[in-house]
Coordinates of N, CA, C and O in Angstrom, one line a residue:
M1 N -48.8 26.9 53.7 CA -47.8 26.7 52.7 C -47.0 25.4 53.1 O -46.6 25.3 54.2
S2 N -46.9 24.6 52.2 CA -46.2 23.4 52.4 C -44.8 23.5 51.9 O -44.6 24.2 50.9
P3 N -43.9 23.0 52.6 CA -42.5 23.1 52.1 C -42.4 22.3 50.8 O -42.9 21.2 50.6
T4 N -41.6 22.9 49.9 CA -41.4 22.2 48.6 C -40.3 21.2 48.8 O -39.2 21.5 49.4
V5 N -40.5 20.1 48.3 CA -39.5 19.0 48.4 C -38.9 18.9 47.0 O -39.7 18.7 46.0
P6 N -37.6 19.0 46.9 CA -37.0 18.8 45.6 C -37.3 17.4 45.1 O -37.3 16.4 45.8
E7 N -37.6 17.4 43.8 CA -38.0 16.1 43.2 C -36.7 15.3 43.0 O -35.7 15.8 42.6
E8 N -36.8 14.0 43.2 CA -35.7 13.2 43.0 C -35.7 12.8 41.5 O -36.7 12.7 40.8
P9 N -34.5 12.8 40.9 CA -34.4 12.5 39.5 C -35.0 11.1 39.2 O -34.7 10.1 40.0
T10 N -35.7 11.0 38.2 CA -36.3 9.7 37.8 C -35.2 8.9 37.1 O -34.2 9.4 36.7
A11 N -35.5 7.6 36.8 CA -34.6 6.8 36.1 C -34.4 7.3 34.7 O -33.3 7.3 34.1
A12 N -35.5 7.8 34.1 CA -35.4 8.3 32.7 C -34.5 9.5 32.6 O -33.7 9.7 31.7
A13 N -34.6 10.4 33.6 CA -33.8 11.6 33.6 C -32.3 11.3 33.8 O -31.4 11.9 33.2
A14 N -32.1 10.3 34.7 CA -30.7 9.9 34.9 C -30.0 9.3 33.7 O -28.9 9.5 33.4
L15 N -30.8 8.6 32.9 CA -30.3 8.0 31.6 C -30.1 9.1 30.6 O -29.2 9.0 29.8
A16 N -30.9 10.1 30.5 CA -30.8 11.1 29.5 C -29.6 12.0 29.7 O -29.0 12.4 28.7
S17 N -29.2 12.2 30.9 CA -28.1 13.1 31.1 C -26.8 12.7 30.5 O -26.2 13.5 29.8
P18 N -26.3 11.4 30.6 CA -25.0 11.1 30.0 C -25.2 11.1 28.5 O -24.2 11.4 27.8
L19 N -26.3 10.7 27.9 CA -26.5 10.8 26.5 C -26.4 12.2 26.0 O -25.8 12.5 24.9
D20 N -27.0 13.2 26.7 CA -26.9 14.5 26.3 C -25.5 15.0 26.3 O -25.1 15.8 25.4
R21 N -24.7 14.6 27.3 CA -23.3 15.0 27.3 C -22.6 14.4 26.1 O -21.7 15.1 25.5
R22 N -22.8 13.2 25.8 CA -22.1 12.5 24.7 C -22.5 13.3 23.4 O -21.6 13.5 22.5
R23 N -23.8 13.6 23.2 CA -24.2 14.3 22.0 C -23.5 15.7 21.9 O -23.0 16.1 20.8
R24 N -23.4 16.4 23.0 CA -22.7 17.7 23.0 C -21.2 17.5 22.7 O -20.6 18.3 22.0
L25 N -20.6 16.4 23.2 CA -19.2 16.2 22.9 C -19.0 15.8 21.5 O -17.9 16.1 20.9
K26 N -19.9 15.2 20.8 CA -19.8 14.8 19.4 C -20.0 16.0 18.5 O -19.4 16.0 17.4
V27 N -20.7 17.0 18.9 CA -20.9 18.2 18.1 C -19.6 19.0 17.9 O -19.3 19.5 16.8
I28 N -18.7 19.0 18.9 CA -17.5 19.8 18.8 C -16.6 19.3 17.7 O -16.2 20.1 16.8
P29 N -16.2 18.0 17.6 CA -15.4 17.6 16.4 C -16.1 17.8 15.1 O -15.5 18.1 14.1
V30 N -17.4 17.5 15.0 CA -18.1 17.8 13.8 C -18.1 19.2 13.4 O -17.8 19.5 12.2
A31 N -18.2 20.1 14.3 CA -18.1 21.6 14.0 C -16.7 21.9 13.5 O -16.5 22.7 12.6
L32 N -15.7 21.3 14.2 CA -14.3 21.6 13.7 C -14.0 21.1 12.3 O -13.4 21.8 11.5
I33 N -14.5 19.9 12.0 CA -14.4 19.3 10.7 C -15.1 20.2 9.6 O -14.5 20.5 8.6
C34 N -16.3 20.6 10.0 CA -17.0 21.5 9.0 C -16.3 22.8 8.8 O -16.2 23.3 7.7
A35 N -15.7 23.4 9.9 CA -15.0 24.7 9.7 C -13.7 24.5 8.9 O -13.4 25.3 8.0
L36 N -13.0 23.4 9.1 CA -11.8 23.1 8.3 C -12.2 22.8 6.8 O -11.5 23.3 5.9
G37 N -13.3 22.1 6.6 CA -13.8 21.9 5.2 C -14.1 23.2 4.5 O -13.8 23.4 3.3
L38 N -14.7 24.2 5.2 CA -15.0 25.5 4.7 C -13.8 26.3 4.3 O -13.7 26.9 3.2
V39 N -12.8 26.2 5.2 CA -11.6 27.0 5.0 C -10.8 26.4 3.8 O -10.4 27.1 2.9
L40 N -10.7 25.0 3.7 CA -10.0 24.4 2.6 C -10.7 24.6 1.3 O -10.1 24.8 0.3
G41 N -12.0 24.5 1.4 CA -12.8 24.7 0.1 C -12.6 26.1 -0.4 O -12.5 26.4 -1.6
Y42 N -12.6 27.1 0.5 CA -12.4 28.5 0.1 C -11.0 28.7 -0.5 O -10.9 29.3 -1.6
L43 N -10.0 28.1 0.1 CA -8.7 28.2 -0.4 C -8.5 27.5 -1.8 O -7.9 28.1 -2.7
F44 N -9.1 26.4 -2.0 CA -9.0 25.7 -3.2 C -9.8 26.4 -4.3 O -9.3 26.6 -5.4
L45 N -11.0 26.9 -4.0 CA -11.8 27.6 -5.0 C -11.2 29.0 -5.4 O -11.4 29.5 -6.5
S46 N -10.5 29.6 -4.4 CA -10.0 31.0 -4.7 C -8.6 30.9 -5.2 O -8.0 32.0 -5.6
A47 N -7.9 29.7 -5.3 CA -6.6 29.6 -5.8 C -6.5 29.9 -7.2 O -7.3 29.4 -8.0
K48 N -5.7 30.8 -7.6 CA -5.5 31.2 -9.0 C -4.1 30.7 -9.5 O -3.1 31.1 -8.9
P49 N -4.1 29.8 -10.5 CA -2.8 29.3 -10.9 C -2.0 30.5 -11.6 O -2.6 31.4 -12.2
E50 N -0.7 30.5 -11.4 CA 0.1 31.5 -12.0 C 0.1 31.2 -13.5 O 0.0 30.1 -14.0
P51 N 0.0 32.3 -14.3 CA -0.1 32.1 -15.7 C 1.1 31.4 -16.3 O 2.3 31.6 -15.8
G52 N 0.9 30.5 -17.2 CA 2.0 29.8 -17.9 C 1.9 30.1 -19.4 O 0.8 30.5 -19.9
T53 N 2.9 29.8 -20.1 CA 2.9 30.0 -21.6 C 2.1 28.9 -22.1 O 2.2 27.7 -21.8
P54 N 1.1 29.2 -23.0 CA 0.2 28.2 -23.6 C 1.0 27.1 -24.3 O 2.1 27.3 -24.8
L55 N 0.5 25.9 -24.4 CA 1.1 24.7 -25.0 C 1.4 25.1 -26.5 O 0.6 25.6 -27.2
G56 N 2.7 24.9 -26.8 CA 3.2 25.2 -28.2 C 3.8 26.5 -28.4 O 4.5 26.8 -29.3
A57 N 3.5 27.5 -27.5 CA 4.0 28.8 -27.7 C 5.4 28.9 -27.0 O 5.8 28.1 -26.2
S58 N 6.2 29.9 -27.4 CA 7.6 30.0 -26.9 C 7.6 30.9 -25.7 O 6.9 31.9 -25.6
A59 N 8.4 30.4 -24.7 CA 8.6 31.2 -23.5 C 10.0 31.7 -23.4 O 10.9 31.0 -24.0
V60 N 10.2 32.8 -22.8 CA 11.6 33.4 -22.7 C 12.3 32.7 -21.6 O 11.7 32.5 -20.5
V61 N 13.5 32.2 -21.8 CA 14.4 31.6 -20.8 C 15.7 32.3 -20.9 O 16.0 33.0 -21.9
P62 N 16.5 32.3 -19.9 CA 17.8 33.0 -19.9 C 18.6 32.5 -21.1 O 18.9 31.4 -21.3
G63 N 18.8 33.5 -22.0 CA 19.7 33.2 -23.2 C 18.9 32.8 -24.5 O 19.4 32.7 -25.5
G64 N 17.6 32.6 -24.4 CA 16.8 32.2 -25.5 C 15.3 32.0 -25.3 O 14.7 32.6 -24.5
T65 N 14.8 30.9 -25.9 CA 13.4 30.6 -25.8 C 13.3 29.1 -25.6 O 14.2 28.3 -25.9
A66 N 12.1 28.7 -25.1 CA 11.8 27.3 -24.9 C 10.3 27.1 -25.3 O 9.5 28.0 -25.0
R67 N 10.0 26.0 -25.9 CA 8.6 25.7 -26.2 C 8.4 24.1 -26.2 O 9.3 23.4 -26.5
I68 N 7.2 23.7 -25.7 CA 6.9 22.3 -25.7 C 6.5 21.9 -27.1 O 5.5 22.5 -27.7
K69 N 7.2 21.0 -27.7 CA 6.9 20.5 -29.1 C 5.9 19.4 -29.0 O 5.1 19.1 -30.0
G70 N 5.8 18.7 -27.9 CA 4.9 17.5 -27.8 C 4.8 16.9 -26.5 O 5.8 17.0 -25.7
I71 N 3.7 16.3 -26.2 CA 3.5 15.5 -24.9 C 2.9 14.2 -25.4 O 1.8 14.1 -25.9
V72 N 3.7 13.1 -25.2 CA 3.4 11.8 -25.7 C 3.2 10.8 -24.6 O 4.2 10.6 -23.9
P73 N 2.0 10.3 -24.3 CA 1.9 9.3 -23.3 C 2.7 8.0 -23.7 O 2.6 7.6 -24.8
L74 N 3.5 7.5 -22.8 CA 4.3 6.4 -23.1 C 3.5 5.1 -23.4 O 3.9 4.2 -24.1
E75 N 2.2 5.1 -22.9 CA 1.4 3.9 -23.1 C 1.0 3.9 -24.6 O 0.6 2.9 -25.1
N76 N 1.0 5.1 -25.3 CA 0.6 5.1 -26.7 C 1.6 4.6 -27.7 O 1.3 4.0 -28.7
D77 N 2.9 4.8 -27.4 CA 3.9 4.4 -28.3 C 5.0 3.4 -27.8 O 5.8 3.0 -28.6
G78 N 4.9 3.1 -26.5 CA 5.9 2.1 -26.0 C 7.3 2.6 -26.0 O 8.2 1.8 -25.9
W79 N 7.6 3.9 -26.1 CA 8.9 4.4 -26.2 C 9.7 4.1 -24.9 O 9.1 4.2 -23.8
L80 N 11.0 3.8 -25.0 CA 11.9 3.7 -23.9 C 13.2 4.4 -24.3 O 13.5 4.5 -25.5
P81 N 13.9 4.9 -23.3 CA 15.2 5.6 -23.6 C 16.2 4.6 -24.2 O 16.1 3.4 -24.0
P82 N 17.2 5.1 -24.9 CA 18.2 4.3 -25.5 C 19.0 3.4 -24.5 O 19.4 2.3 -24.8
E83 N 19.2 3.9 -23.3 CA 19.9 3.1 -22.3 C 18.8 2.4 -21.4 O 17.7 2.9 -21.3
H84 N 19.3 1.4 -20.7 CA 18.4 0.6 -19.8 C 18.1 1.5 -18.6 O 19.0 1.9 -17.8
V85 N 16.8 1.7 -18.3 CA 16.3 2.4 -17.1 C 15.3 1.5 -16.5 O 14.1 1.5 -17.0
Q86 N 15.6 0.8 -15.4 CA 14.7 -0.1 -14.7 C 13.4 0.6 -14.3 O 12.3 0.0 -14.5
L87 N 13.5 1.8 -13.8 CA 12.2 2.4 -13.4 C 11.2 2.6 -14.5 O 10.0 2.5 -14.3
L88 N 11.7 2.9 -15.7 CA 10.8 3.1 -16.8 C 10.3 1.8 -17.4 O 9.2 1.8 -18.1
E89 N 11.0 0.7 -17.2 CA 10.5 -0.6 -17.7 C 9.4 -1.2 -16.9 O 8.6 -2.0 -17.3
E90 N 9.3 -0.7 -15.6 CA 8.2 -1.1 -14.8 C 7.0 -0.2 -15.1 O 7.2 0.9 -15.6
G91 N 5.8 -0.7 -14.9 CA 4.6 0.1 -15.1 C 4.5 1.3 -14.2 O 5.1 1.3 -13.1
P92 N 3.6 2.2 -14.6 CA 3.4 3.4 -13.7 C 2.6 3.0 -12.5 O 1.9 1.9 -12.5
A93 N 2.6 3.8 -11.5 CA 1.8 3.5 -10.2 C 0.3 3.6 -10.5 O -0.1 4.2 -11.5
A94 N -0.5 3.0 -9.7 CA -1.9 3.0 -9.9 C -2.4 4.5 -9.8 O -1.9 5.2 -9.0
G95 N -3.3 4.8 -10.8 CA -3.8 6.2 -10.8 C -2.9 7.2 -11.4 O -3.0 8.4 -11.3
A96 N -1.9 6.7 -12.2 CA -0.9 7.6 -12.8 C -0.6 7.1 -14.2 O -0.9 6.0 -14.6
H97 N 0.0 8.0 -15.0 CA 0.4 7.6 -16.4 C 1.7 8.4 -16.6 O 2.1 9.3 -16.0
R98 N 2.5 7.9 -17.6 CA 3.8 8.5 -17.9 C 3.7 9.2 -19.2 O 3.1 8.7 -20.2
V99 N 4.4 10.3 -19.3 CA 4.5 11.1 -20.5 C 5.9 11.5 -20.8 O 6.7 11.7 -19.9
R100 N 6.1 11.6 -22.1 CA 7.4 12.2 -22.6 C 7.1 13.6 -23.0 O 6.2 13.9 -23.8
V101 N 7.8 14.5 -22.4 CA 7.6 15.9 -22.7 C 8.8 16.3 -23.6 O 10.0 16.3 -23.2
L102 N 8.5 16.8 -24.8 CA 9.5 17.2 -25.8 C 9.6 18.7 -25.8 O 8.6 19.4 -26.1
V103 N 10.8 19.2 -25.4 CA 10.9 20.6 -25.3 C 12.1 21.1 -26.2 O 13.1 20.5 -26.3
Q104 N 11.8 22.1 -27.0 CA 12.8 22.7 -27.9 C 13.4 24.0 -27.3 O 12.6 24.9 -27.0
F105 N 14.7 24.0 -27.2 CA 15.4 25.2 -26.6 C 16.1 25.9 -27.8 O 16.8 25.2 -28.6
S106 N 16.0 27.2 -28.0 CA 16.7 27.9 -29.0 C 17.4 29.1 -28.4 O 16.9 29.9 -27.7
A107 N 18.7 29.1 -28.7 CA 19.6 30.2 -28.1 C 19.5 31.4 -29.1 O 19.9 31.3 -30.2
V108 N 19.0 32.5 -28.6 CA 18.9 33.7 -29.4 C 19.8 34.9 -28.9 O 20.0 35.8 -29.6
E109 N 20.3 34.7 -27.7 CA 21.3 35.7 -27.2 C 22.7 35.3 -27.4 O 23.0 34.1 -27.5
A110 N 23.6 36.2 -27.4 CA 25.0 35.9 -27.7 C 25.6 34.9 -26.7 O 26.4 34.1 -27.1
G111 N 25.2 34.9 -25.5 CA 25.7 34.0 -24.5 C 25.2 32.6 -24.6 O 25.7 31.7 -24.0
G112 N 24.1 32.4 -25.4 CA 23.5 31.1 -25.5 C 22.8 30.7 -24.3 O 22.4 31.5 -23.4
I113 N 22.5 29.4 -24.2 CA 21.7 28.8 -23.1 C 22.6 27.7 -22.4 O 23.1 26.8 -23.1
F114 N 22.7 27.7 -21.1 CA 23.2 26.6 -20.4 C 22.0 25.8 -19.9 O 21.2 26.3 -19.1
L115 N 21.8 24.6 -20.4 CA 20.6 23.8 -20.1 C 20.9 22.8 -19.0 O 21.9 22.0 -19.2
D116 N 20.2 22.8 -17.9 CA 20.3 21.7 -16.9 C 18.9 21.2 -16.6 O 18.1 21.9 -16.0
T117 N 18.6 20.1 -17.2 CA 17.2 19.5 -17.1 C 16.8 19.1 -15.7 O 15.6 18.9 -15.4
S118 N 17.7 19.0 -14.8 CA 17.4 18.6 -13.4 C 16.6 19.8 -12.7 O 16.0 19.5 -11.7
G119 N 16.6 21.0 -13.3 CA 15.9 22.1 -12.7 C 14.5 22.2 -13.1 O 13.8 23.1 -12.8
F120 N 14.0 21.2 -13.9 CA 12.6 21.2 -14.4 C 11.7 20.3 -13.5 O 12.2 19.2 -13.2
V121 N 10.5 20.7 -13.2 CA 9.5 19.9 -12.5 C 8.2 20.1 -13.1 O 7.9 21.1 -13.8
V122 N 7.2 19.2 -12.9 CA 5.8 19.5 -13.3 C 5.0 19.7 -12.0 O 5.2 19.0 -11.0
S123 N 4.2 20.7 -12.1 CA 3.3 21.0 -10.9 C 1.9 21.3 -11.4 O 1.7 21.7 -12.6
G124 N 1.0 21.2 -10.5 CA -0.4 21.5 -10.8 C -1.2 22.0 -9.6 O -0.6 22.0 -8.5
L125 N -2.4 22.3 -9.8 CA -3.3 22.8 -8.6 C -3.4 21.7 -7.6 O -3.7 20.5 -7.9
G126 N -3.1 22.0 -6.4 CA -3.3 21.1 -5.3 C -2.3 19.9 -5.3 O -2.5 19.0 -4.5
G127 N -1.3 20.0 -6.1 CA -0.3 18.9 -6.1 C 1.1 19.3 -5.8 O 1.4 20.5 -5.7
S128 N 1.9 18.3 -5.6 CA 3.3 18.6 -5.3 C 4.1 18.7 -6.6 O 3.6 18.4 -7.7
E129 N 5.3 19.1 -6.5 CA 6.2 19.1 -7.7 C 6.7 17.8 -8.0 O 7.2 17.1 -7.2
L130 N 6.6 17.4 -9.3 CA 7.0 16.1 -9.8 C 8.3 16.2 -10.5 O 8.4 17.0 -11.5
L131 N 9.3 15.4 -10.1 CA 10.6 15.5 -10.7 C 10.6 14.5 -11.9 O 9.9 13.5 -12.0
P132 N 11.5 14.8 -12.9 CA 11.5 13.9 -14.1 C 12.1 12.5 -13.7 O 13.0 12.4 -12.8
L133 N 11.5 11.5 -14.3 CA 12.0 10.1 -14.1 C 13.3 9.9 -14.9 O 14.2 9.1 -14.5
W134 N 13.4 10.6 -16.0 CA 14.5 10.5 -16.9 C 14.5 11.8 -17.8 O 13.5 12.3 -18.1
A135 N 15.7 12.2 -18.2 CA 15.9 13.4 -19.0 C 17.1 13.2 -19.9 O 18.1 12.6 -19.5
S136 N 17.0 13.8 -21.1 CA 18.1 13.8 -22.0 C 18.0 15.0 -22.9 O 17.0 15.3 -23.4
P137 N 19.1 15.8 -23.0 CA 20.3 15.6 -22.3 C 20.2 16.1 -20.9 O 19.3 16.9 -20.6
F138 N 21.1 15.7 -20.0 CA 21.0 16.1 -18.6 C 21.5 17.6 -18.5 O 20.9 18.4 -17.8
T139 N 22.6 17.8 -19.1 CA 23.1 19.2 -19.3 C 23.6 19.4 -20.7 O 24.0 18.5 -21.3
A140 N 23.6 20.7 -21.1 CA 24.1 21.0 -22.4 C 24.3 22.5 -22.5 O 23.7 23.3 -21.8
E141 N 25.2 22.9 -23.4 CA 25.4 24.3 -23.8 C 24.9 24.5 -25.2 O 25.3 23.8 -26.1
I142 N 24.0 25.4 -25.4 CA 23.4 25.7 -26.7 C 24.0 27.1 -27.1 O 23.8 28.1 -26.4
R143 N 24.7 27.1 -28.2 CA 25.3 28.3 -28.7 C 24.3 29.2 -29.4 O 23.3 28.7 -29.9
H144 N 24.6 30.4 -29.5 CA 23.8 31.4 -30.2 C 23.4 30.9 -31.6 O 24.3 30.4 -32.4
G145 N 22.1 30.9 -31.9 CA 21.7 30.5 -33.2 C 21.3 29.0 -33.3 O 20.8 28.6 -34.3
E146 N 21.6 28.2 -32.3 CA 21.4 26.8 -32.3 C 20.1 26.5 -31.6 O 19.7 27.2 -30.7
S147 N 19.6 25.3 -31.9 CA 18.4 24.8 -31.1 C 18.8 23.4 -30.7 O 19.6 22.7 -31.3
L148 N 18.1 22.9 -29.6 CA 18.3 21.6 -29.0 C 17.0 21.1 -28.6 O 16.2 21.8 -27.9
D149 N 16.7 19.8 -28.9 CA 15.5 19.2 -28.4 C 15.8 18.4 -27.2 O 16.8 17.6 -27.2
A150 N 15.1 18.6 -26.1 CA 15.3 17.8 -24.9 C 14.0 17.0 -24.6 O 12.9 17.3 -25.0
T151 N 14.3 15.8 -24.0 CA 13.2 14.9 -23.7 C 13.2 14.7 -22.2 O 14.2 14.3 -21.6
L152 N 12.0 14.9 -21.5 CA 11.8 14.7 -20.1 C 10.7 13.7 -19.9 O 9.6 13.9 -20.5
V153 N 10.8 12.7 -19.1 CA 9.8 11.7 -18.8 C 9.3 12.0 -17.4 O 10.1 12.0 -16.4
F154 N 8.0 12.1 -17.3 CA 7.3 12.3 -16.0 C 6.2 11.3 -15.7 O 5.6 10.8 -16.7
E155 N 6.0 11.0 -14.5 CA 4.8 10.2 -14.1 C 3.8 11.1 -13.5 O 4.1 11.8 -12.5
L156 N 2.6 11.3 -14.1 CA 1.6 12.3 -13.7 C 0.4 11.6 -13.2 O 0.0 10.6 -13.7
P157 N -0.2 12.2 -12.2 CA -1.5 11.7 -11.7 C -2.6 11.8 -12.8 O -2.6 12.7 -13.6
D158 N -3.4 10.7 -12.9 CA -4.5 10.7 -14.0 C -5.4 11.9 -13.9 O -5.9 12.4 -14.9
K159 N -5.7 12.3 -12.7 CA -6.8 13.4 -12.5 C -6.1 14.8 -12.3 O -6.8 15.7 -11.9
A160 N -4.9 15.0 -12.5 CA -4.2 16.2 -12.3 C -4.8 17.3 -13.3 O -5.1 17.0 -14.4
I161 N -4.9 18.5 -12.8 CA -5.3 19.6 -13.6 C -4.3 20.8 -13.5 O -3.6 20.9 -12.6
A162 N -4.4 21.6 -14.6 CA -3.6 22.8 -14.7 C -2.1 22.5 -14.5 O -1.4 23.2 -13.8
L163 N -1.6 21.5 -15.2 CA -0.2 21.1 -15.1 C 0.7 22.1 -15.9 O 0.3 22.5 -17.1
V164 N 1.8 22.4 -15.4 CA 2.8 23.2 -16.0 C 4.2 22.6 -15.8 O 4.5 22.0 -14.8
L165 N 5.0 22.8 -16.8 CA 6.4 22.4 -16.7 C 7.1 23.7 -16.2 O 7.2 24.7 -16.9
K166 N 7.7 23.6 -15.0 CA 8.4 24.7 -14.4 C 9.9 24.5 -14.5 O 10.4 23.5 -14.3
G167 N 10.5 25.6 -14.9 CA 12.0 25.5 -15.1 C 12.7 26.6 -14.3 O 12.0 27.4 -13.6
P168 N 14.0 26.8 -14.5 CA 14.7 27.8 -13.8 C 14.2 29.2 -14.2 O 13.6 29.4 -15.2
D169 N 14.4 30.1 -13.3 CA 14.0 31.5 -13.5 C 12.5 31.6 -13.7 O 12.0 32.5 -14.5
N170 N 11.7 30.8 -13.1 CA 10.2 30.8 -13.1 C 9.6 30.6 -14.5 O 8.5 31.2 -14.8
T171 N 10.3 29.9 -15.4 CA 9.7 29.5 -16.7 C 8.5 28.6 -16.4 O 8.6 27.6 -15.7
R172 N 7.4 28.9 -17.1 CA 6.2 28.0 -16.9 C 5.6 27.7 -18.2 O 5.1 28.6 -18.9
L173 N 5.6 26.5 -18.6 CA 5.1 26.0 -19.9 C 3.9 25.1 -19.7 O 4.0 24.1 -19.0
S174 N 2.7 25.5 -20.1 CA 1.5 24.7 -19.9 C 1.6 23.3 -20.6 O 2.1 23.3 -21.8
L175 N 1.1 22.3 -19.9 CA 1.1 20.9 -20.5 C -0.3 20.6 -21.2 O -0.4 19.6 -21.8
G176 N -1.2 21.5 -21.0 CA -2.6 21.2 -21.6 C -3.2 20.0 -20.9 O -2.8 19.6 -19.8
V177 N -4.2 19.4 -21.6 CA -4.9 18.3 -21.0 C -4.9 17.0 -21.9 O -5.4 16.0 -21.6
A178 N -4.4 17.2 -23.1 CA -4.5 16.1 -24.1 C -3.8 14.8 -23.7 O -4.2 13.7 -24.0
H179 N -2.8 14.9 -22.8 CA -2.1 13.7 -22.4 C -2.9 12.8 -21.5 O -2.6 11.6 -21.3
H180 N -4.0 13.3 -20.9 CA -4.8 12.4 -20.0 C -6.3 12.5 -20.3 O -7.1 12.2 -19.5
T181 N -6.6 12.9 -21.5 CA -8.0 12.9 -21.9 C -8.5 11.5 -22.0 O -7.9 10.6 -22.5
G182 N -9.7 11.3 -21.5 CA -10.3 10.0 -21.5 C -10.0 9.1 -20.3 O -10.4 8.0 -20.2
R183 N -9.2 9.6 -19.3 CA -8.8 8.9 -18.1 C -9.8 9.2 -17.0 O -10.3 10.2 -16.9

């Protein structure tokens, strides 16, 4: 029996070893990114938007009802508020458009409605809450049996989906999709 002599690593084996380590190290971040993508994909696909009142239907608000009478893209009619608002005179940000949301409030309860339009935001799937750029009236008291039309101007992303106008006490009025069809 002859003693076995351990083989010395060849030049090819010595070069392969660091490459194998690098490949193994690259697999870890790729695996983490894939796992994160799967989790986020599951969350996005399984997210169910809270139900909102369909566009044009009346929703119950404290003291009465509210309904969206119209959603008008500002690019269509060039509307500007009666007072000078620098922000609205400038164009919308890239990938966005501006809309005028016309909301009618009707007081049906004896106490009426105290309206504060600063409490309204637009939200959608996967997006943040968007505050109005301008609103009129800012606050108002609507007496029993009276109605008041409010105007709120928002800048909305062109690709936003499932948009709702959210108000106090979890009022949710759907904005539909007509305001950004064709974008």
